[in-house]
XYZ file of C-alpha atoms in Angstrom:
654
model
C -102.511 4.475 -100.192
C -103.855 7.992 -100.642
C -107.005 8.531 -98.546
C -109.719 11.153 -98.854
C -112.198 11.729 -95.998
C -115.872 12.558 -96.710
C -118.904 13.330 -94.530
C -122.352 11.849 -95.187
C -125.705 13.346 -94.322
C -128.893 11.369 -93.711
C -131.292 11.393 -96.670
C -128.767 13.154 -98.908
C -126.939 11.474 -101.787
C -123.235 12.284 -101.982
C -121.794 12.130 -105.500
C -118.029 12.415 -105.879
C -115.258 11.528 -108.304
C -113.163 8.546 -107.276
C -109.572 7.983 -108.449
C -108.399 4.381 -108.816
C -105.651 3.568 -106.338
C -107.079 5.687 -103.517
C -109.444 5.025 -100.603
C -112.524 6.947 -99.527
C -112.849 7.185 -95.740
C -116.171 7.818 -93.990
C -116.771 7.990 -90.231
C -120.248 6.467 -89.911
C -120.909 7.513 -86.331
C -120.614 11.205 -87.241
C -123.392 10.968 -89.822
C -125.697 8.451 -88.071
C -128.897 9.546 -86.292
C -128.454 9.997 -82.540
C -130.454 6.848 -81.605
C -128.774 4.618 -84.207
C -127.129 1.455 -82.771
C -126.484 -0.644 -85.885
C -125.602 -0.134 -89.547
C -125.391 -2.116 -92.799
C -123.778 -1.513 -96.198
C -124.748 -2.474 -99.733
C -122.785 -1.910 -102.912
C -122.675 -3.103 -106.489
C -120.014 -5.495 -107.912
C -117.388 -2.898 -108.873
C -116.929 -1.618 -105.320
C -114.964 -3.020 -102.385
C -115.095 -1.865 -98.802
C -113.762 -2.663 -95.366
C -114.971 -1.594 -91.938
C -112.899 -0.745 -88.888
C -114.426 -0.270 -85.448
C -111.387 1.257 -83.741
C -107.698 0.525 -83.332
C -108.296 -2.403 -80.984
C -111.194 -3.932 -82.888
C -110.910 -6.418 -85.729
C -111.574 -5.152 -89.270
C -114.310 -6.602 -91.412
C -112.949 -6.799 -94.974
C -115.281 -7.678 -97.832
C -114.580 -8.795 -101.373
C -117.482 -7.960 -103.625
C -119.098 -10.985 -105.312
C -121.023 -10.848 -108.573
C -124.415 -9.257 -108.117
C -123.350 -6.912 -105.334
C -122.491 -7.118 -101.658
C -124.409 -6.673 -98.436
C -123.003 -6.333 -94.941
C -125.532 -7.526 -92.399
C -126.282 -5.209 -89.480
C -123.246 -4.458 -87.329
C -122.843 -2.669 -84.030
C -122.159 1.038 -84.547
C -119.443 2.483 -82.295
C -118.078 6.000 -82.037
C -114.990 4.882 -84.005
C -116.670 2.954 -86.821
C -115.055 3.866 -90.136
C -115.720 2.464 -93.598
C -113.034 2.493 -96.311
C -114.284 2.256 -99.895
C -112.218 1.538 -103.021
C -112.419 0.267 -106.596
C -109.937 -1.697 -108.698
C -111.123 -0.520 -112.108
C -112.258 2.761 -113.554
C -115.912 3.286 -114.463
C -117.149 3.038 -118.002
C -120.136 5.311 -117.399
C -121.060 8.065 -114.989
C -122.926 6.810 -111.900
C -122.311 3.116 -112.642
C -120.621 2.324 -109.282
C -122.544 3.001 -106.125
C -122.274 3.096 -102.441
C -124.067 6.399 -102.757
C -121.277 6.701 -105.314
C -120.746 8.375 -108.632
C -117.992 7.764 -111.215
C -114.384 6.634 -110.901
C -111.328 7.865 -112.770
C -107.803 6.516 -113.058
C -105.266 9.360 -113.279
C -101.490 9.029 -113.432
C -98.670 11.505 -114.071
C -95.743 9.454 -115.395
C -92.022 9.948 -116.035
C -89.004 7.826 -116.886
C -88.394 6.904 -113.266
C -86.268 3.830 -114.030
C -84.008 5.775 -116.446
C -84.342 3.473 -119.440
C -85.589 6.118 -121.865
C -89.217 4.930 -121.648
C -91.995 6.624 -119.665
C -93.582 3.695 -117.866
C -97.047 3.676 -116.300
C -97.314 4.674 -112.655
C -93.834 3.662 -111.453
C -94.038 3.362 -107.632
C -90.761 5.328 -107.293
C -91.699 8.251 -109.506
C -92.122 10.709 -106.621
C -88.589 10.296 -105.217
C -84.973 10.265 -106.411
C -82.197 7.838 -105.501
C -78.588 7.582 -106.707
C -76.912 4.384 -107.834
C -77.308 1.589 -110.413
C -80.376 0.381 -108.506
C -81.641 3.900 -107.975
C -84.630 5.654 -109.460
C -85.941 9.062 -110.409
C -86.223 10.965 -113.667
C -83.549 13.226 -115.146
C -83.976 16.709 -116.551
C -81.567 18.536 -118.856
C -80.983 22.259 -118.776
C -82.068 23.434 -122.215
C -78.886 25.464 -122.668
C -78.314 25.067 -126.402
C -79.769 27.188 -129.204
C -81.831 25.726 -132.041
C -81.178 28.799 -134.148
C -77.822 29.508 -135.813
C -78.485 33.243 -136.090
C -79.813 35.807 -133.616
C -78.715 33.417 -130.923
C -80.531 33.084 -127.628
C -80.389 30.230 -125.160
C -83.458 28.034 -125.586
C -83.929 28.172 -121.824
C -84.451 31.936 -122.091
C -87.095 31.625 -124.798
C -90.622 30.738 -123.663
C -91.621 29.771 -127.199
C -90.726 26.554 -128.984
C -89.772 27.417 -132.546
C -88.531 23.991 -133.657
C -89.722 20.486 -132.866
C -86.041 19.491 -132.497
C -86.031 21.487 -129.263
C -88.163 18.780 -127.657
C -85.150 16.411 -127.723
C -83.572 18.565 -125.026
C -86.590 18.189 -122.750
C -87.797 15.325 -120.593
C -91.072 13.692 -121.531
C -93.887 13.444 -119.015
C -97.144 11.618 -119.787
C -100.559 12.315 -118.287
C -102.534 9.074 -118.459
C -106.270 8.955 -117.759
C -108.888 6.186 -117.855
C -112.542 6.717 -117.148
C -115.762 8.361 -118.393
C -115.624 10.793 -121.322
C -115.895 13.867 -119.107
C -115.341 14.925 -115.536
C -118.378 16.000 -113.524
C -119.195 19.675 -113.802
C -116.750 21.885 -111.958
C -113.996 19.286 -111.610
C -110.631 19.876 -113.325
C -107.015 18.738 -113.514
C -104.215 21.086 -112.491
C -100.414 20.863 -112.731
C -98.642 22.819 -110.022
C -95.565 23.281 -107.936
C -95.806 23.815 -104.202
C -95.231 27.275 -102.776
C -92.717 25.884 -100.296
C -90.653 24.473 -103.155
C -90.867 27.770 -105.011
C -89.646 29.588 -101.907
C -86.721 27.210 -101.633
C -85.519 28.598 -104.917
C -86.000 32.248 -103.980
C -89.746 32.299 -104.555
C -89.490 31.897 -108.326
C -90.066 29.008 -110.661
C -86.721 29.454 -112.401
C -85.893 25.767 -112.346
C -88.111 24.647 -115.178
C -90.704 25.472 -117.781
C -93.397 22.966 -118.600
C -94.749 22.574 -122.105
C -97.719 20.545 -123.256
C -97.678 18.865 -126.626
C -100.938 19.571 -128.438
C -100.908 18.779 -132.134
C -98.353 21.259 -133.584
C -98.657 23.773 -130.784
C -96.766 23.861 -127.476
C -98.633 26.210 -125.125
C -96.869 27.134 -121.919
C -98.499 25.556 -118.844
C -96.128 26.502 -116.001
C -93.358 29.062 -115.701
C -91.856 31.391 -113.137
C -94.939 33.616 -113.233
C -97.512 30.832 -113.004
C -97.155 28.163 -110.343
C -100.271 26.264 -111.432
C -101.906 25.567 -114.750
C -105.005 23.653 -115.846
C -104.604 20.742 -118.257
C -107.527 19.255 -120.179
C -109.065 15.971 -119.143
C -109.426 13.385 -121.916
C -111.776 10.486 -121.212
C -111.561 6.843 -122.173
C -108.113 5.236 -122.061
C -105.862 8.092 -123.169
C -102.521 9.763 -122.665
C -101.176 13.259 -123.229
C -97.486 14.065 -123.708
C -95.903 16.952 -121.874
C -92.301 18.150 -121.936
C -90.276 19.492 -119.056
C -87.461 21.924 -119.788
C -84.605 22.623 -117.408
C -83.733 26.286 -116.985
C -81.059 26.302 -114.331
C -78.103 24.128 -113.326
C -77.655 22.972 -109.726
C -76.006 25.695 -107.697
C -75.473 26.845 -104.139
C -79.154 27.715 -103.669
C -80.643 24.913 -105.779
C -79.983 21.203 -105.153
C -81.282 20.196 -108.570
C -84.429 18.387 -107.374
C -87.813 19.404 -108.792
C -91.256 18.079 -107.844
C -94.247 18.507 -110.142
C -97.772 17.821 -108.880
C -100.967 16.841 -110.686
C -104.180 17.356 -108.720
C -107.814 16.560 -109.394
C -109.721 19.557 -108.067
C -113.245 19.402 -106.685
C -115.545 22.463 -106.719
C -116.400 23.803 -103.281
C -119.329 25.961 -104.314
C -120.514 29.369 -103.103
C -117.380 31.116 -104.431
C -114.880 29.070 -102.450
C -111.722 27.802 -104.217
C -111.502 24.244 -105.474
C -109.990 21.637 -103.186
C -107.752 18.726 -104.273
C -109.272 15.288 -103.807
C -106.315 13.471 -105.357
C -102.682 14.444 -106.054
C -100.020 12.579 -107.999
C -96.365 13.644 -107.842
C -93.204 13.139 -109.874
C -89.619 14.143 -109.167
C -86.768 15.130 -111.473
C -83.107 15.856 -110.836
C -81.419 18.374 -113.111
C -78.398 16.812 -114.815
C -75.039 18.241 -113.671
C -72.373 19.792 -115.881
C -69.535 17.247 -116.204
C -65.877 17.886 -117.111
C -63.757 15.516 -119.201
C -60.159 14.528 -118.265
C -57.123 14.061 -120.524
C -57.636 10.297 -120.551
C -60.849 10.542 -122.601
C -60.673 10.439 -126.391
C -60.364 13.838 -128.093
C -62.989 14.980 -130.576
C -61.833 18.443 -131.599
C -58.901 20.752 -130.810
C -59.317 24.530 -130.601
C -56.545 27.077 -131.064
C -56.239 30.764 -131.946
C -54.550 32.289 -134.953
C -52.660 35.522 -134.203
C -50.280 37.736 -136.116
C -47.200 36.191 -134.451
C -47.997 32.480 -133.958
C -47.757 31.075 -137.505
C -45.075 28.488 -136.680
C -46.855 27.466 -133.493
C -50.138 27.069 -135.372
C -48.437 25.039 -138.080
C -46.959 22.647 -135.498
C -50.315 22.249 -133.713
C -52.074 21.574 -137.015
C -49.536 18.881 -137.929
C -49.887 17.176 -134.522
C -53.690 17.240 -134.554
C -54.015 15.965 -138.113
C -51.476 13.174 -137.600
C -53.389 12.151 -134.477
C -56.613 11.884 -136.484
C -58.652 14.613 -134.792
C -60.443 17.765 -135.953
C -58.894 21.219 -135.619
C -60.938 24.397 -135.104
C -59.014 27.647 -135.609
C -60.356 30.827 -134.043
C -59.161 33.581 -136.341
C -58.025 37.016 -135.285
C -61.239 38.804 -136.261
C -62.889 36.786 -133.476
C -60.085 36.470 -130.911
C -58.868 40.067 -131.366
C -55.364 39.084 -130.318
C -56.391 37.011 -127.288
C -54.578 33.690 -127.793
C -55.384 32.029 -124.463
C -58.051 29.549 -125.536
C -57.659 27.395 -122.416
C -58.308 30.338 -120.130
C -61.548 31.418 -121.779
C -63.515 28.147 -121.788
C -63.847 24.670 -120.316
C -65.584 21.920 -122.263
C -67.976 19.534 -120.561
C -71.333 17.890 -121.233
C -74.746 17.085 -119.807
C -76.325 13.636 -119.966
C -79.696 11.917 -119.648
C -81.110 8.585 -120.851
C -82.653 10.292 -123.884
C -80.139 13.007 -124.812
C -76.488 13.990 -124.316
C -74.901 17.232 -125.548
C -71.583 19.064 -125.082
C -71.770 22.222 -122.969
C -69.082 24.897 -122.765
C -68.498 26.708 -119.472
C -67.508 30.309 -120.216
C -65.076 31.861 -117.730
C -65.691 35.308 -116.218
C -62.267 36.606 -117.404
C -64.023 38.348 -120.338
C -61.069 39.466 -122.376
C -60.957 39.682 -126.173
C -62.101 36.049 -126.605
C -65.282 36.658 -124.620
C -67.634 36.422 -127.634
C -66.182 33.167 -128.981
C -68.067 30.625 -126.816
C -71.473 32.261 -127.320
C -71.167 33.404 -130.927
C -69.269 30.405 -132.307
C -69.796 27.363 -130.068
C -73.404 27.803 -128.915
C -75.804 26.225 -131.373
C -78.095 23.228 -131.968
C -77.073 20.453 -129.555
C -74.142 22.515 -128.224
C -74.884 24.158 -124.890
C -73.516 27.170 -123.062
C -73.332 28.122 -119.379
C -71.511 30.831 -117.498
C -71.250 32.281 -114.024
C -70.202 35.848 -113.334
C -69.495 37.324 -109.904
C -71.488 40.345 -108.801
C -69.669 41.518 -105.696
C -66.323 39.770 -106.215
C -63.220 40.830 -108.086
C -62.287 38.615 -111.010
C -58.611 37.586 -110.955
C -56.331 35.441 -113.081
C -57.386 32.466 -110.957
C -60.839 32.653 -112.584
C -59.338 31.704 -115.945
C -59.774 28.052 -116.756
C -56.132 27.105 -116.992
C -56.891 27.019 -113.273
C -59.635 24.414 -113.719
C -58.733 20.771 -114.387
C -60.221 17.348 -113.684
C -58.572 14.064 -112.776
C -59.234 10.702 -114.405
C -61.465 8.269 -112.452
C -59.984 7.303 -109.071
C -60.790 5.299 -105.957
C -59.832 6.867 -102.626
C -59.990 4.764 -99.457
C -62.687 2.617 -101.020
C -64.744 5.567 -102.300
C -65.101 5.569 -106.065
C -64.992 8.696 -108.214
C -65.853 7.200 -111.624
C -66.006 10.659 -113.195
C -62.805 11.895 -111.573
C -62.444 14.964 -109.361
C -62.316 18.628 -110.322
C -59.086 20.465 -109.441
C -58.874 24.210 -108.885
C -56.202 26.577 -107.573
C -56.661 29.015 -104.698
C -54.627 31.074 -102.240
C -52.736 29.412 -99.403
C -55.121 28.937 -96.449
C -53.208 31.345 -94.176
C -52.772 34.079 -96.804
C -54.695 37.197 -95.847
C -54.661 38.964 -99.204
C -54.117 36.231 -101.771
C -56.030 35.663 -105.003
C -58.804 33.096 -105.134
C -61.137 31.651 -107.724
C -64.362 33.584 -107.181
C -66.964 32.047 -104.925
C -69.657 31.995 -107.624
C -67.511 29.681 -109.767
C -66.533 27.473 -106.837
C -70.168 27.218 -105.693
C -71.233 26.136 -109.177
C -68.536 23.452 -109.379
C -69.335 22.043 -105.924
C -73.081 21.990 -106.634
C -72.664 19.577 -109.565
C -71.892 16.877 -106.935
C -70.517 14.212 -109.287
C -66.859 15.395 -109.488
C -66.113 16.569 -105.945
C -63.551 19.399 -106.240
C -60.051 19.538 -104.777
C -58.460 22.920 -103.987
C -54.716 23.266 -104.570
C -52.405 26.147 -103.735
C -51.631 28.025 -106.976
C -51.408 31.648 -105.855
C -47.604 31.265 -105.617
C -47.491 31.533 -109.416
C -47.541 34.843 -111.307
C -50.435 33.644 -113.458
C -51.734 31.323 -110.736
C -52.999 28.329 -112.714
C -52.809 24.668 -111.722
C -51.894 23.706 -115.302
C -48.527 25.408 -114.776
C -47.297 22.621 -112.503
C -49.466 19.543 -113.143
C -51.281 17.473 -115.756
C -52.473 13.896 -116.373
C -51.484 11.527 -119.168
C -52.876 8.079 -120.034
C -50.906 5.006 -118.991
C -51.329 1.284 -119.747
C -50.868 0.110 -116.156
C -51.638 0.854 -112.518
C -54.535 3.337 -112.361
C -54.641 3.976 -116.104
C -52.866 7.315 -115.883
C -49.880 9.184 -114.460
C -49.867 12.504 -112.684
C -47.085 14.689 -114.080
C -45.684 17.317 -111.730
C -43.174 20.064 -112.408
C -40.115 19.503 -110.215
C -37.210 21.907 -109.673
C -35.476 19.092 -107.770
C -35.631 16.912 -110.883
C -34.284 19.830 -112.917
C -31.297 20.395 -110.630
C -30.628 16.674 -110.535
C -30.462 16.569 -114.332
C -28.182 19.612 -114.580
C -25.837 18.298 -111.863
C -25.584 15.071 -113.847
C -24.606 17.079 -116.927
C -21.870 18.835 -114.940
C -20.532 15.543 -113.616
C -20.371 14.224 -117.201
C -18.425 17.271 -118.331
C -21.242 19.156 -120.042
C -21.284 22.183 -117.732
C -20.557 24.523 -120.635
C -23.604 23.374 -122.609
C -25.983 26.261 -123.233
C -29.665 26.687 -122.496
C -31.554 28.999 -124.906
C -28.764 28.553 -127.427
C -28.778 31.377 -129.980
C -31.275 33.458 -127.961
C -30.574 36.533 -125.852
C -31.353 34.479 -122.739
C -28.489 32.063 -123.509
C -26.778 30.728 -120.382
C -24.545 27.739 -119.588
C -25.354 24.957 -117.167
C -22.427 26.006 -114.944
C -23.635 29.617 -114.827
C -27.147 28.540 -113.953
C -26.013 26.160 -111.220
C -23.769 28.767 -109.601
C -26.637 31.230 -109.090
C -27.485 30.836 -105.389
C -30.403 33.259 -105.472
C -31.947 31.301 -108.347
C -31.398 28.091 -106.414
C -33.152 29.522 -103.345
C -36.126 30.541 -105.484
C -36.476 26.987 -106.770
C -36.277 25.547 -103.250
C -39.261 27.761 -102.427
C -41.112 26.647 -105.574
C -40.427 22.981 -104.796
C -41.937 23.472 -101.334
C -45.097 24.895 -102.919
C -45.353 21.984 -105.351
C -44.681 19.453 -102.584
C -47.597 20.902 -100.621
C -49.836 20.243 -103.618
C -48.254 16.834 -104.206
C -49.300 15.713 -100.736
C -52.853 16.983 -101.282
C -53.135 15.199 -104.616
C -51.798 11.937 -103.212
C -54.328 12.035 -100.406
C -57.367 13.245 -102.359
C -56.772 11.082 -105.443
C -55.488 8.005 -103.617
C -52.113 8.084 -105.391
C -48.797 6.433 -104.607
C -45.403 7.853 -105.538
C -45.306 5.332 -108.404
C -48.345 7.100 -109.916
C -46.431 10.386 -110.171
C -43.704 11.433 -112.604
C -41.518 14.433 -111.745
C -40.580 16.557 -114.736
C -37.331 18.602 -114.745
C -38.684 22.164 -114.759
C -37.090 25.218 -113.113
C -38.897 28.398 -112.124
C -37.974 32.048 -111.674
C -39.500 34.406 -109.110
C -40.613 37.449 -111.079
C -42.220 39.419 -108.271
C -40.086 39.930 -105.177
C -42.933 41.690 -103.385
C -45.204 38.636 -103.288
C -42.712 35.907 -104.346
C -44.735 34.772 -107.352
C -42.986 32.592 -109.896
C -43.221 31.400 -113.503
C -41.415 28.747 -115.507
C -37.825 29.744 -116.312
C -37.711 27.862 -119.629
C -40.810 26.623 -121.500
C -42.987 24.766 -119.014
C -43.062 21.187 -120.333
C -45.871 20.065 -118.016
C -48.188 22.556 -119.754
C -48.776 20.176 -122.640
C -51.505 19.205 -125.099
C -52.647 15.595 -124.535
C -54.174 13.885 -127.577
C -54.463 10.234 -126.654
C -50.923 8.841 -126.789
C -49.592 11.899 -128.612
C -48.263 14.775 -126.533
C -47.624 18.310 -127.750
C -44.936 19.542 -125.322
C -43.423 23.053 -125.142
C -39.919 22.921 -126.634
C -37.663 23.688 -123.630
C -34.492 24.898 -125.405
C -32.367 23.016 -122.901
C -28.621 22.379 -123.001
C -27.438 20.604 -126.155
C -25.429 17.435 -125.598
C -24.117 15.787 -128.761
C -26.747 17.592 -130.799
C -29.642 16.562 -128.551
C -31.557 18.699 -126.064
C -30.953 17.158 -122.626
C -34.394 18.222 -121.389
C -36.171 16.687 -124.383
C -34.171 13.481 -123.956
C -35.154 13.303 -120.281
C -38.827 13.828 -121.119
C -38.743 11.029 -123.662
C -37.064 8.674 -121.199
C -39.832 9.364 -118.671
C -42.861 9.211 -120.969
C -42.128 6.961 -123.926
C -42.021 3.786 -121.762
C -45.742 4.453 -121.188
C -46.365 4.244 -124.924
C -46.575 8.036 -125.276
C -45.177 9.969 -128.239
C -43.463 13.292 -127.530
C -43.665 16.139 -130.043
C -41.898 19.329 -128.969
C -43.532 22.551 -130.155
C -41.753 25.902 -130.276
C -43.921 28.351 -128.335
C -41.028 30.410 -126.943
C -41.717 33.815 -128.478
C -45.472 33.625 -129.042
C -46.502 32.041 -125.716
C -43.702 31.380 -123.196
C -42.464 34.980 -123.097
C -46.085 36.006 -122.452
C -46.229 33.648 -119.424
C -48.128 30.841 -121.142
C -47.455 27.628 -123.049
C -49.017 25.042 -125.376
C -51.841 24.023 -123.039
C -52.692 27.643 -122.260
C -53.056 28.361 -125.963
C -55.220 25.355 -126.881
C -58.323 23.496 -125.770
C -59.784 20.044 -126.404
C -63.366 18.861 -126.570
C -63.455 15.179 -125.613
C -65.911 12.320 -125.743
C -68.123 11.867 -122.659
C -67.594 9.148 -120.076
C -69.243 5.800 -120.735
C -70.244 5.833 -117.064
C -73.629 7.496 -116.503
C -73.557 10.010 -113.677
C -76.817 8.874 -112.041
C -75.234 5.490 -111.272
C -72.919 7.071 -108.698
C -73.270 5.399 -105.332
């Protein structure tokens, strides 16, 4: 119980404000006359008190009967202390006395039990705990834009222009019960501690606090003002306030925010007020959450360019037949940049009262750079980005190099939201390319999808989606990991030779046309694929360990690679990279591989169907050869999917 110590003086009446739920502590020996040996106490019916005469002495506790209470004379010792309290607030000023004044019940309340309702004085409101039996309120970053023109993130605007903006904020209620007014000089103040402000670089960037007052929303706290007075309303009343998140968790911010409400007492003679009672509440800022291929699609995004008409037509047919929406980014916006996957990553933020999609904008900043802000950002559609200041942006900062697994359990530890997967340089490489630290720090700080780093710098483009993806499955863990496999490719082509199909042509009718026999006789090409297989095997072992997978959870796809840079041995897919696919539920949009034709059927397509159709998946092969493959990308690189959020709520993580 919160205690406040006061000093008494003989022949002087001390009048103070009492807050229900606290105790007033008075050391009687300090205020007693020097010759005093005994003391007694009298109070009226609304007051309770107890007396302690030292740690070793028994306490005298008194319940106050009707008509008042009187403690007969007791021996006064140097350690005699009286503790005074009340169970109910006063109705009038000066109606409760042990040389006492008025009492007030004050409570700052939040949705500490995460049920969407701000309950009164939850005992756990000042702390935060994970898990289904946890507690603590949740705060969203207000990263959408209520306006559809002259766009600006709501978090960057200190004015509320639309009431709808309040849906993105967390409600906080100031409840008071007591006399109509506070005594002269007393006031209520909302504030954040200086130590907390210093923990976030001395600025209050984490939140803005707004008070609801009729149709106006005056700013109470912001980065320039660490404390702000709020009006006291007497009787049994409540005032609504709204807390707005400004910043996502990051390396220098763990996401926890404490807001304090203090009742200040005047000190007189020009001295600052002192707090006689403080109530606290704690919020955690909701993390940005990615969505894996196993979640239901909502909308597919793709670019229209001057040379991808047939590709776009095939994508449109697949999306429409699958029953999903298609959003085409036309050339006036994309300016020839077709790599939709590289520019953005879709995710969402979630709280008990609101959930919105949020796009993470990559720092690659090519011709598509305006698309996420100008087109996607809007009411109930958020935006966030991170850009390095003293780091060089490389291809590994594009978001074909950012994926997330389906939910997994690893050695008994559950990851119900999956795990983020990124690509980096090999640990012993001195001068390799890496995803910039500012992006990695952001991803790690979200906490709920602990990242895994794979080795992807062996690729020319360097993206993890060039050798891996996930597809839904009806058994085992609910998905399969698909991995590109040169070994599987050579096994398939050797089988064709054994069956007398060595003269069958890859890339038939194209300038790259080559027979199976010619391909298999190229020893240098074979050596390159041995190297590539070693790189993929390294990542295979990491994925098995970090995702808790068995070999039966992995399907090897027959894909060969070609080393295009002898200086640094970086490779790319030799024929269209079939693992770089678009996953729309059970329907897969797979790059058409132009493999060897056997009895009028592409051997590579037939192999893919034999591997995936037993899982209930439907394979549609899309020709991206000229418009994507020859530019070192494929179907997945040129598309993006916004998916439904997880049913699992992130705060229930153990």
